[in-house]
Amino acid sequence: MPYPIYYYVAILSIAALFTRSLYVRISLFQRKRRFARKHGCAPVTRVQAWDPLLGLDHFVRLGKAAAQRRYLEYWRKNMFGRYGNTFEINLMGQRLLFTNEPRNIQAVLVTQFPDFDIGQRRRDNSAQLLGVGVFNADGPTWEHARATLRPNLTRAQVADLQLFEKHVGVWMAALPKDGQAVDMQEWAFRFTLDVGTEFLLGTSSGVLDPQATALGRRFAWAFNLGVDGVAQKIRLGSLAPLYYNADYGKACKMVHEYVDPIVLAAIEATQKTGSEQHSNVGDEKRYTFLAALASEGISPKKIRDHVLNILIAARDTSACLMSAAFFELARQPAIQAKLRAEVDRQLEGRLPRYDDLKDMTYLNWFIKEALRLYPPIPMNIRVANKDTILPVGGGPDGSAPIFVPAGQEVVYQIFSTHRRRDLWGEDADQFRPERWETIRPHFQYLPFNGGPRICPGQQFALLETSFVLVRFLQEYSRLEAPATSQQPWTENYTLTCSVGQGSWVKLTKRGGEKGSEVSA
Ligand code: HEM
């Protein structure tokens, strides 16, 4: 033998390993093909690129659209408009399945819920800020977190209108008195942080107040930066290690340092007073989420994770809805007049109660319409945890089922579902609350998601936004968009989507004077 024996053994072993790996791959491929055939699947449209390896051309065009604050519009018009309602695209080497098809979204969220996960992309890229909780976990961990939170978001807890009134008062009092236009979006973000922290922690960050403490301001800065970092890392996906912001780690730490002492104090207070779901807010005893968790014997770290997982889900989304509502309110005097008339008729000058807010039909249509055209979470992603199918999107006319292999990421984009003419009519792009008089949409309207992971804060968000709008309509006779900010809507899309140019509004106090003194 010209070579030593171990040489032949090594060659044979490598050949055996290679053959085995090839065999496994071929059988897997055949098994997947049989599965797809059994379910009548047909191929989905694949978006072509001049760079088939990374799809760089699409990545660059999307980057340009994002820089012009037209990312969502680009997907809607240039991608869904061109390639149909379901297609596959390669973005920087990541093969993503995009859909805006209600039947597919229903399958992902409801009928085939067990086949899909939130996945590693969200979990890993948010863990530094949020730990593990309802927003980023899957499987039993998610089920447990959701079960823990369920009793704490019931009507009794969310209908605390006094909490909203207290912060609306601070908001109005803090607005400039000289009649200059203000960006209500920026104020809405402060408002929802103050309300969110008070609801969850029993202590408000207090950033609506111009005299906010340095601690409150630092927390707001750190939380905003943390959320932005999470959003960017999630969007980068497998390229997330490339994300760099020198302040990100510091911001996460600051958020924890703000929440931890409050959590520890709540646990201590609970140990002293026994099982107590309320804490002192000013002179009153009021339900707080934190006190409720502390009374359940959960560890401080887990409580912090629960609180932050809810705060991230609750705060920006609600602010986005409010800012979209103010954006439209200020540009649509006729709609504003109708709303004000309804508010005055229903309340005759008194503060709104829970039932009033539920009973105001036009207000409810208005909010639904804002959520349709400007959904705070305009697109979302799930990962198949096993080989599965989606009901439509395959074949030349897109009507056949499609095969979704395990590990496939499915991006569902409700922004474009909510604006599809075939689903909403020729005026789908128009803001028209009256359309809600007759329509009862199903899976073509999903601002709060659907299925087992439906937003548990929906009632809270609707009440909070209704309350804010009613109070501003009561206190101000006119909300108008200044002439300098009449350009069409653009987006500010991070984890959530707000108004790109801000919601600039000139407020006229009832009684004629400009500015914003709150009446007693
Ligand atoms: C207009 C305001 C809001 C909108 C549009 C909204 C929308 C959504 C959507 C679309 C999801 C699903 C996310 C996903 O599965 O990937 C979600 C989840 C969630 N939302 Fe909301 N939300 C809003 C306000 C709130 C509020 C005020 C709270 C709490 C008080 C809240 C708590 C949550 C939680 C805890 C989850 C995670 C649920 C789970 O995965 O089981 N949300 N929300």
mmCIF file of N, CA and C and ligand atoms in Angstrom, residues 118 122 134 142 146 153 310 313-314 317-318 321 376-377 380 382 447-449 453 455-457 460-461, ligand 1:
data_model
loop_
_atom_site.group_PDB
_atom_site.id
_atom_site.type_symbol
_atom_site.label_atom_id
_atom_site.label_comp_id
_atom_site.label_asym_id
_atom_site.label_seq_id
_atom_site.Cartn_x
_atom_site.Cartn_y
_atom_site.Cartn_z
ATOM 1 N N ILE A 118 -43.074 33.188 18.312
ATOM 2 C CA ILE A 118 -42.512 34.540 18.230
ATOM 3 C C ILE A 118 -41.064 34.430 17.730
ATOM 4 N N ARG A 122 -36.986 37.939 18.111
ATOM 5 C CA ARG A 122 -37.487 38.889 19.103
ATOM 6 C C ARG A 122 -36.918 38.579 20.493
ATOM 7 N N VAL A 134 -44.028 38.005 28.759
ATOM 8 C CA VAL A 134 -45.148 37.744 27.861
ATOM 9 C C VAL A 134 -44.893 38.249 26.443
ATOM 10 N N TRP A 142 -44.287 31.500 27.924
ATOM 11 C CA TRP A 142 -45.272 32.518 27.536
ATOM 12 C C TRP A 142 -46.621 32.238 28.216
ATOM 13 N N ARG A 146 -48.510 34.826 30.567
ATOM 14 C CA ARG A 146 -49.841 35.346 30.170
ATOM 15 C C ARG A 146 -50.857 35.048 31.272
ATOM 16 N N LEU A 153 -55.370 42.529 34.168
ATOM 17 C CA LEU A 153 -55.797 43.461 33.118
ATOM 18 C C LEU A 153 -57.300 43.332 32.886
ATOM 19 N N ILE A 310 -44.660 44.368 29.764
ATOM 20 C CA ILE A 310 -45.949 45.032 29.518
ATOM 21 C C ILE A 310 -45.723 46.483 29.126
ATOM 22 N N ALA A 313 -45.012 46.839 25.585
ATOM 23 C CA ALA A 313 -46.179 46.567 24.725
ATOM 24 C C ALA A 313 -47.207 47.688 24.829
ATOM 25 N N ALA A 314 -47.255 48.335 25.999
ATOM 26 C CA ALA A 314 -48.351 49.265 26.273
ATOM 27 C C ALA A 314 -48.042 50.709 25.908
ATOM 28 N N THR A 317 -47.290 51.876 21.763
ATOM 29 C CA THR A 317 -48.482 51.586 20.954
ATOM 30 C C THR A 317 -49.584 52.605 21.231
ATOM 31 N N SER A 318 -49.842 52.841 22.528
ATOM 32 C CA SER A 318 -50.936 53.757 22.884
ATOM 33 C C SER A 318 -50.604 55.182 22.444
ATOM 34 N N LEU A 321 -51.256 55.527 18.737
ATOM 35 C CA LEU A 321 -52.678 55.691 18.422
ATOM 36 C C LEU A 321 -53.125 57.122 18.710
ATOM 37 N N PRO A 376 -50.553 50.927 15.077
ATOM 38 C CA PRO A 376 -49.284 51.135 15.781
ATOM 39 C C PRO A 376 -48.279 49.999 15.576
ATOM 40 N N ILE A 377 -48.784 48.765 15.379
ATOM 41 C CA ILE A 377 -47.863 47.679 15.016
ATOM 42 C C ILE A 377 -48.213 47.270 13.587
ATOM 43 N N ASN A 380 -45.531 42.393 11.575
ATOM 44 C CA ASN A 380 -45.141 41.526 12.669
ATOM 45 C C ASN A 380 -44.586 40.238 12.083
ATOM 46 N N ARG A 382 -43.647 35.904 12.635
ATOM 47 C CA ARG A 382 -43.730 34.632 13.346
ATOM 48 C C ARG A 382 -42.816 33.636 12.636
ATOM 49 N N PRO A 447 -55.638 45.438 14.399
ATOM 50 C CA PRO A 447 -54.679 46.314 15.085
ATOM 51 C C PRO A 447 -54.197 45.722 16.401
ATOM 52 N N PHE A 448 -55.022 44.856 17.002
ATOM 53 C CA PHE A 448 -54.639 44.282 18.298
ATOM 54 C C PHE A 448 -54.278 42.806 18.166
ATOM 55 N N ASN A 449 -53.986 42.357 16.941
ATOM 56 C CA ASN A 449 -53.681 40.950 16.737
ATOM 57 C C ASN A 449 -54.930 40.099 16.971
ATOM 58 N N ARG A 453 -52.666 35.119 21.359
ATOM 59 C CA ARG A 453 -51.768 36.217 21.739
ATOM 60 C C ARG A 453 -52.392 37.576 21.447
ATOM 61 N N CYS A 455 -53.911 41.157 21.956
ATOM 62 C CA CYS A 455 -53.451 42.147 22.932
ATOM 63 C C CYS A 455 -54.347 42.146 24.179
ATOM 64 N N PRO A 456 -53.785 41.868 25.342
ATOM 65 C CA PRO A 456 -54.620 41.871 26.547
ATOM 66 C C PRO A 456 -54.892 43.290 27.060
ATOM 67 N N GLY A 457 -54.211 44.297 26.452
ATOM 68 C CA GLY A 457 -54.379 45.676 26.919
ATOM 69 C C GLY A 457 -55.322 46.473 26.042
ATOM 70 N N PHE A 460 -57.782 48.703 27.852
ATOM 71 C CA PHE A 460 -57.041 49.782 28.506
ATOM 72 C C PHE A 460 -56.706 50.872 27.479
ATOM 73 N N ALA A 461 -56.156 50.440 26.332
ATOM 74 C CA ALA A 461 -55.712 51.398 25.313
ATOM 75 C C ALA A 461 -56.888 52.183 24.743
HETATM 76 C C1 HEM B 1 -53.358 51.221 20.834
HETATM 77 C C2 HEM B 1 -52.660 50.547 21.695
HETATM 78 C C3 HEM B 1 -52.226 49.128 21.511
HETATM 79 C C4 HEM B 1 -52.103 48.412 20.364
HETATM 80 C C5 HEM B 1 -52.399 48.844 18.935
HETATM 81 C C6 HEM B 1 -51.631 47.099 20.750
HETATM 82 C C7 HEM B 1 -51.388 46.069 19.854
HETATM 83 C C8 HEM B 1 -50.842 44.869 20.209
HETATM 84 C C9 HEM B 1 -50.483 43.837 19.275
HETATM 85 C C10 HEM B 1 -50.651 43.917 17.762
HETATM 86 C C11 HEM B 1 -49.955 42.827 19.990
HETATM 87 C C12 HEM B 1 -49.419 41.509 19.448
HETATM 88 C C13 HEM B 1 -47.932 41.535 19.363
HETATM 89 C C14 HEM B 1 -47.396 40.210 18.919
HETATM 90 O O1 HEM B 1 -47.982 39.185 19.166
HETATM 91 O O2 HEM B 1 -46.378 40.183 18.293
HETATM 92 C C15 HEM B 1 -49.994 43.200 21.379
HETATM 93 C C16 HEM B 1 -49.533 42.417 22.410
HETATM 94 C C17 HEM B 1 -49.557 42.800 23.719
HETATM 95 N N1 HEM B 1 -50.096 43.947 24.246
HETATM 96 FE FE1 HEM B 1 -50.912 45.447 23.194
HETATM 97 N N2 HEM B 1 -51.463 47.062 22.104
HETATM 98 C C18 HEM B 1 -51.830 48.277 22.609
HETATM 99 C C19 HEM B 1 -51.827 48.655 23.934
HETATM 100 C C20 HEM B 1 -51.548 47.826 24.982
HETATM 101 C C21 HEM B 1 -51.692 48.183 26.369
HETATM 102 C C22 HEM B 1 -52.203 49.516 26.883
HETATM 103 C C23 HEM B 1 -51.264 47.109 27.098
HETATM 104 C C24 HEM B 1 -51.205 46.925 28.595
HETATM 105 C C25 HEM B 1 -51.826 47.643 29.477
HETATM 106 C C26 HEM B 1 -50.843 46.088 26.164
HETATM 107 C C27 HEM B 1 -50.323 44.866 26.495
HETATM 108 C C28 HEM B 1 -49.922 43.918 25.598
HETATM 109 C C29 HEM B 1 -49.240 42.690 25.972
HETATM 110 C C30 HEM B 1 -48.865 42.259 27.381
HETATM 111 C C31 HEM B 1 -49.003 41.981 24.787
HETATM 112 C C32 HEM B 1 -48.339 40.624 24.623
HETATM 113 C C33 HEM B 1 -49.437 39.579 24.571
HETATM 114 C C34 HEM B 1 -48.955 38.181 24.278
HETATM 115 O O3 HEM B 1 -48.017 38.012 23.518
HETATM 116 O O4 HEM B 1 -49.569 37.264 24.820
HETATM 117 N N3 HEM B 1 -51.054 46.557 24.895
HETATM 118 N N4 HEM B 1 -50.551 44.449 21.494
#
